[in-house]
């Protein structure tokens, strides 16, 4: 995207964005999620230009908490039924407006946020009626690195890569 205003905050849903949306259970009742390692670079790129990253999800799992901790996610909100309220709280805390936020989500509970933010992204795998809220065209499906694709389209990736020396890639 050309002539794009950099966001001051990047927010994301988890299921259907960082994962394929599937819910996997073993016979002992443990829940499993598969995350694509590509998405960790999206967090890294945002942090390299001092843009915080947050996750807002309706689910509440230790799996997501562990992934967020590993990637040094700045804000993690789980078990959220009203994502707009959380975003408004963050806006007050950070002294930013809706247009300063980039958000990627894939389902009904994301519409309220997608319709208000400055930069909205929706994975290719989302229903068509959700995709109509996207202003950033994405080709990847949820669980295929679509968060990274979103970040790469809204940040100046070429200049970020020129600044990197490789050491930033450890522990991702």
PDB file of C-alpha atoms in Angstrom:
ATOM      1  CA  UNK A   1       0.000   0.000   0.000  1.00  0.00           C
ATOM      2  CA  UNK A   2       1.325   3.423  -0.890  1.00  0.00           C
ATOM      3  CA  UNK A   3       1.088   6.645   1.129  1.00  0.00           C
ATOM      4  CA  UNK A   4      -0.163   4.780   4.145  1.00  0.00           C
ATOM      5  CA  UNK A   5      -0.191   6.414   7.578  1.00  0.00           C
ATOM      6  CA  UNK A   6       1.656   4.244  10.082  1.00  0.00           C
ATOM      7  CA  UNK A   7      -0.548   2.914  12.846  1.00  0.00           C
ATOM      8  CA  UNK A   8       0.237   3.692  16.467  1.00  0.00           C
ATOM      9  CA  UNK A   9      -1.124   0.327  17.591  1.00  0.00           C
ATOM     10  CA  UNK A  10      -1.639  -3.030  15.862  1.00  0.00           C
ATOM     11  CA  UNK A  11      -4.336  -5.310  17.260  1.00  0.00           C
ATOM     12  CA  UNK A  12      -5.384  -8.797  16.259  1.00  0.00           C
ATOM     13  CA  UNK A  13      -7.847 -11.552  16.902  1.00  0.00           C
ATOM     14  CA  UNK A  14      -6.302 -15.029  17.353  1.00  0.00           C
ATOM     15  CA  UNK A  15      -8.581 -17.846  16.166  1.00  0.00           C
ATOM     16  CA  UNK A  16      -8.939 -17.693  12.407  1.00  0.00           C
ATOM     17  CA  UNK A  17      -6.055 -15.211  12.116  1.00  0.00           C
ATOM     18  CA  UNK A  18      -2.996 -16.619  13.914  1.00  0.00           C
ATOM     19  CA  UNK A  19      -4.586 -20.080  13.745  1.00  0.00           C
ATOM     20  CA  UNK A  20      -6.687 -21.814  11.116  1.00  0.00           C
ATOM     21  CA  UNK A  21      -9.695 -21.453  13.391  1.00  0.00           C
ATOM     22  CA  UNK A  22      -9.833 -25.152  14.169  1.00  0.00           C
ATOM     23  CA  UNK A  23     -10.384 -26.381  17.699  1.00  0.00           C
ATOM     24  CA  UNK A  24      -8.345 -29.513  18.343  1.00  0.00           C
ATOM     25  CA  UNK A  25      -8.930 -31.718  21.396  1.00  0.00           C
ATOM     26  CA  UNK A  26      -7.236 -34.899  22.524  1.00  0.00           C
ATOM     27  CA  UNK A  27      -8.941 -37.711  24.431  1.00  0.00           C
ATOM     28  CA  UNK A  28      -7.871 -36.201  27.753  1.00  0.00           C
ATOM     29  CA  UNK A  29      -9.713 -32.964  26.921  1.00  0.00           C
ATOM     30  CA  UNK A  30      -6.598 -30.912  26.172  1.00  0.00           C
ATOM     31  CA  UNK A  31      -7.058 -28.177  23.585  1.00  0.00           C
ATOM     32  CA  UNK A  32      -4.454 -27.647  20.871  1.00  0.00           C
ATOM     33  CA  UNK A  33      -3.822 -24.748  18.518  1.00  0.00           C
ATOM     34  CA  UNK A  34      -1.323 -24.533  15.696  1.00  0.00           C
ATOM     35  CA  UNK A  35       0.424 -21.204  15.193  1.00  0.00           C
ATOM     36  CA  UNK A  36       2.462 -20.351  12.103  1.00  0.00           C
ATOM     37  CA  UNK A  37       5.972 -19.150  12.928  1.00  0.00           C
ATOM     38  CA  UNK A  38       5.714 -16.519  10.164  1.00  0.00           C
ATOM     39  CA  UNK A  39       3.455 -14.415  12.367  1.00  0.00           C
ATOM     40  CA  UNK A  40       6.218 -13.865  14.914  1.00  0.00           C
ATOM     41  CA  UNK A  41       8.047 -11.712  12.349  1.00  0.00           C
ATOM     42  CA  UNK A  42       4.993  -9.458  12.148  1.00  0.00           C
ATOM     43  CA  UNK A  43       5.350  -8.738  15.862  1.00  0.00           C
ATOM     44  CA  UNK A  44       9.098  -8.230  15.446  1.00  0.00           C
ATOM     45  CA  UNK A  45       8.607  -5.753  12.577  1.00  0.00           C
ATOM     46  CA  UNK A  46       6.078  -3.727  14.574  1.00  0.00           C
ATOM     47  CA  UNK A  47       8.342  -3.609  17.611  1.00  0.00           C
ATOM     48  CA  UNK A  48      11.323  -2.509  15.511  1.00  0.00           C
ATOM     49  CA  UNK A  49       9.399   0.657  14.618  1.00  0.00           C
ATOM     50  CA  UNK A  50       8.084   1.047  18.180  1.00  0.00           C
ATOM     51  CA  UNK A  51       4.502   0.071  17.429  1.00  0.00           C
ATOM     52  CA  UNK A  52       2.905  -1.991  20.199  1.00  0.00           C
ATOM     53  CA  UNK A  53       0.966  -5.141  19.341  1.00  0.00           C
ATOM     54  CA  UNK A  54      -2.087  -6.473  21.101  1.00  0.00           C
ATOM     55  CA  UNK A  55      -4.299  -9.539  20.957  1.00  0.00           C
ATOM     56  CA  UNK A  56      -8.005  -9.404  21.736  1.00  0.00           C
ATOM     57  CA  UNK A  57      -9.801 -12.739  21.689  1.00  0.00           C
ATOM     58  CA  UNK A  58     -13.068 -14.199  22.846  1.00  0.00           C
ATOM     59  CA  UNK A  59     -11.343 -17.404  23.929  1.00  0.00           C
ATOM     60  CA  UNK A  60      -9.346 -17.722  27.124  1.00  0.00           C
ATOM     61  CA  UNK A  61      -6.532 -20.276  26.984  1.00  0.00           C
ATOM     62  CA  UNK A  62      -3.065 -20.811  28.382  1.00  0.00           C
ATOM     63  CA  UNK A  63      -1.935 -21.639  24.842  1.00  0.00           C
ATOM     64  CA  UNK A  64      -2.558 -18.070  23.680  1.00  0.00           C
ATOM     65  CA  UNK A  65      -1.012 -16.651  26.855  1.00  0.00           C
ATOM     66  CA  UNK A  66       2.145 -18.695  26.273  1.00  0.00           C
ATOM     67  CA  UNK A  67       2.388 -17.595  22.636  1.00  0.00           C
ATOM     68  CA  UNK A  68       1.826 -13.957  23.578  1.00  0.00           C
ATOM     69  CA  UNK A  69       4.503 -14.129  26.276  1.00  0.00           C
ATOM     70  CA  UNK A  70       6.999 -15.770  23.928  1.00  0.00           C
ATOM     71  CA  UNK A  71       6.489 -13.087  21.295  1.00  0.00           C
ATOM     72  CA  UNK A  72       6.463 -10.239  23.841  1.00  0.00           C
ATOM     73  CA  UNK A  73       2.954  -9.130  22.871  1.00  0.00           C
ATOM     74  CA  UNK A  74       2.327  -5.772  24.551  1.00  0.00           C
ATOM     75  CA  UNK A  75      -1.381  -6.250  25.309  1.00  0.00           C
ATOM     76  CA  UNK A  76      -3.295  -9.480  25.759  1.00  0.00           C
ATOM     77  CA  UNK A  77      -7.031  -9.566  26.412  1.00  0.00           C
ATOM     78  CA  UNK A  78      -8.732 -12.963  26.563  1.00  0.00           C
ATOM     79  CA  UNK A  79     -12.337 -13.951  27.177  1.00  0.00           C
ATOM     80  CA  UNK A  80     -13.551 -10.695  25.629  1.00  0.00           C
ATOM     81  CA  UNK A  81     -17.146 -10.450  24.443  1.00  0.00           C
ATOM     82  CA  UNK A  82     -17.055  -6.736  23.516  1.00  0.00           C
ATOM     83  CA  UNK A  83     -13.818  -5.996  21.690  1.00  0.00           C
ATOM     84  CA  UNK A  84     -14.739  -2.348  21.025  1.00  0.00           C
ATOM     85  CA  UNK A  85     -14.777  -1.580  24.744  1.00  0.00           C
ATOM     86  CA  UNK A  86     -11.264  -2.985  25.142  1.00  0.00           C
ATOM     87  CA  UNK A  87     -10.034  -0.960  22.161  1.00  0.00           C
ATOM     88  CA  UNK A  88     -11.590   2.206  23.593  1.00  0.00           C
ATOM     89  CA  UNK A  89      -9.803   1.569  26.906  1.00  0.00           C
ATOM     90  CA  UNK A  90      -6.509   1.202  25.030  1.00  0.00           C
ATOM     91  CA  UNK A  91      -7.231   4.388  23.093  1.00  0.00           C
ATOM     92  CA  UNK A  92      -7.660   6.337  26.328  1.00  0.00           C
ATOM     93  CA  UNK A  93      -4.538   4.791  27.841  1.00  0.00           C
ATOM     94  CA  UNK A  94      -2.397   5.476  24.752  1.00  0.00           C
ATOM     95  CA  UNK A  95      -4.086   8.780  23.813  1.00  0.00           C
ATOM     96  CA  UNK A  96      -4.843   7.628  20.282  1.00  0.00           C
ATOM     97  CA  UNK A  97      -7.902   7.588  18.010  1.00  0.00           C
ATOM     98  CA  UNK A  98      -9.617   4.835  16.007  1.00  0.00           C
ATOM     99  CA  UNK A  99      -7.799   5.934  12.844  1.00  0.00           C
ATOM    100  CA  UNK A 100      -4.440   5.304  14.571  1.00  0.00           C
ATOM    101  CA  UNK A 101      -5.198   1.595  14.943  1.00  0.00           C
ATOM    102  CA  UNK A 102      -4.636  -1.332  12.598  1.00  0.00           C
ATOM    103  CA  UNK A 103      -6.747  -4.414  13.315  1.00  0.00           C
ATOM    104  CA  UNK A 104      -7.014  -7.850  11.744  1.00  0.00           C
ATOM    105  CA  UNK A 105      -9.948 -10.126  12.509  1.00  0.00           C
ATOM    106  CA  UNK A 106     -12.025 -12.744  10.758  1.00  0.00           C
ATOM    107  CA  UNK A 107     -15.490 -13.162  12.243  1.00  0.00           C
ATOM    108  CA  UNK A 108     -18.689 -11.645  13.585  1.00  0.00           C
ATOM    109  CA  UNK A 109     -17.193 -10.478  16.875  1.00  0.00           C
ATOM    110  CA  UNK A 110     -14.596  -8.459  14.939  1.00  0.00           C
ATOM    111  CA  UNK A 111     -16.983  -6.383  12.813  1.00  0.00           C
ATOM    112  CA  UNK A 112     -17.431  -3.563  15.339  1.00  0.00           C
ATOM    113  CA  UNK A 113     -13.663  -3.003  15.512  1.00  0.00           C
ATOM    114  CA  UNK A 114     -12.967  -3.621  11.824  1.00  0.00           C
ATOM    115  CA  UNK A 115     -15.556  -1.002  10.878  1.00  0.00           C
ATOM    116  CA  UNK A 116     -13.957   1.738  13.016  1.00  0.00           C
ATOM    117  CA  UNK A 117     -10.173   1.375  12.744  1.00  0.00           C
ATOM    118  CA  UNK A 118      -7.929   3.228  10.337  1.00  0.00           C
ATOM    119  CA  UNK A 119      -6.510   0.041   8.823  1.00  0.00           C
ATOM    120  CA  UNK A 120      -8.617  -3.121   8.752  1.00  0.00           C
ATOM    121  CA  UNK A 121      -7.450  -6.497   7.502  1.00  0.00           C
ATOM    122  CA  UNK A 122      -9.339  -9.756   7.081  1.00  0.00           C
ATOM    123  CA  UNK A 123      -7.797 -13.138   6.195  1.00  0.00           C
ATOM    124  CA  UNK A 124      -8.723 -14.600   2.812  1.00  0.00           C
ATOM    125  CA  UNK A 125     -10.411 -17.531   4.587  1.00  0.00           C
ATOM    126  CA  UNK A 126     -12.978 -15.293   6.311  1.00  0.00           C
ATOM    127  CA  UNK A 127     -16.592 -15.156   5.090  1.00  0.00           C
ATOM    128  CA  UNK A 128     -17.264 -12.680   2.297  1.00  0.00           C
ATOM    129  CA  UNK A 129     -19.527 -10.554   4.507  1.00  0.00           C
ATOM    130  CA  UNK A 130     -16.585 -10.038   6.884  1.00  0.00           C
ATOM    131  CA  UNK A 131     -14.073  -9.399   4.084  1.00  0.00           C
ATOM    132  CA  UNK A 132     -16.061  -6.363   2.960  1.00  0.00           C
ATOM    133  CA  UNK A 133     -14.710  -4.524   6.046  1.00  0.00           C
ATOM    134  CA  UNK A 134     -11.102  -5.004   4.963  1.00  0.00           C
ATOM    135  CA  UNK A 135      -9.164  -2.084   3.500  1.00  0.00           C
ATOM    136  CA  UNK A 136      -5.911  -4.064   3.282  1.00  0.00           C
ATOM    137  CA  UNK A 137      -6.139  -6.834   0.710  1.00  0.00           C
ATOM    138  CA  UNK A 138      -4.754 -10.098   2.067  1.00  0.00           C
ATOM    139  CA  UNK A 139      -4.084 -13.356   0.240  1.00  0.00           C
ATOM    140  CA  UNK A 140      -3.230 -15.670   3.104  1.00  0.00           C
ATOM    141  CA  UNK A 141      -5.714 -17.686   5.100  1.00  0.00           C
ATOM    142  CA  UNK A 142      -5.879 -17.797   8.878  1.00  0.00           C
ATOM    143  CA  UNK A 143      -3.056 -19.901  10.295  1.00  0.00           C
ATOM    144  CA  UNK A 144      -0.856 -19.352   7.220  1.00  0.00           C
ATOM    145  CA  UNK A 145       1.031 -16.271   8.406  1.00  0.00           C
ATOM    146  CA  UNK A 146      -1.684 -13.734   7.580  1.00  0.00           C
ATOM    147  CA  UNK A 147      -0.807 -11.548  10.584  1.00  0.00           C
ATOM    148  CA  UNK A 148       2.695 -11.116   9.171  1.00  0.00           C
ATOM    149  CA  UNK A 149       1.280 -10.416   5.708  1.00  0.00           C
ATOM    150  CA  UNK A 150      -0.959  -7.718   7.213  1.00  0.00           C
ATOM    151  CA  UNK A 151       1.963  -6.093   9.035  1.00  0.00           C
ATOM    152  CA  UNK A 152       4.172  -6.248   5.942  1.00  0.00           C
ATOM    153  CA  UNK A 153       1.506  -4.406   3.952  1.00  0.00           C
ATOM    154  CA  UNK A 154       1.031  -1.589   6.477  1.00  0.00           C
ATOM    155  CA  UNK A 155       4.627  -0.986   7.607  1.00  0.00           C
ATOM    156  CA  UNK A 156       7.704   0.114   5.590  1.00  0.00           C
ATOM    157  CA  UNK A 157       9.198  -3.382   5.506  1.00  0.00           C
ATOM    158  CA  UNK A 158      12.052  -2.578   3.120  1.00  0.00           C
ATOM    159  CA  UNK A 159      13.431   0.140   5.390  1.00  0.00           C
ATOM    160  CA  UNK A 160      12.932  -2.073   8.462  1.00  0.00           C
ATOM    161  CA  UNK A 161      14.894  -4.893   6.811  1.00  0.00           C
ATOM    162  CA  UNK A 162      17.754  -2.502   5.959  1.00  0.00           C
ATOM    163  CA  UNK A 163      18.042  -1.588   9.647  1.00  0.00           C
ATOM    164  CA  UNK A 164      18.137  -5.209  10.810  1.00  0.00           C
ATOM    165  CA  UNK A 165      21.344  -7.121  11.383  1.00  0.00           C
ATOM    166  CA  UNK A 166      19.835 -10.551  12.070  1.00  0.00           C
ATOM    167  CA  UNK A 167      20.098 -10.541  15.844  1.00  0.00           C
ATOM    168  CA  UNK A 168      16.450  -9.544  16.199  1.00  0.00           C
ATOM    169  CA  UNK A 169      15.381 -12.956  14.938  1.00  0.00           C
ATOM    170  CA  UNK A 170      16.405 -14.947  17.995  1.00  0.00           C
ATOM    171  CA  UNK A 171      13.709 -16.492  20.207  1.00  0.00           C
ATOM    172  CA  UNK A 172      10.941 -16.032  17.672  1.00  0.00           C
TER     173      UNK A 172
END
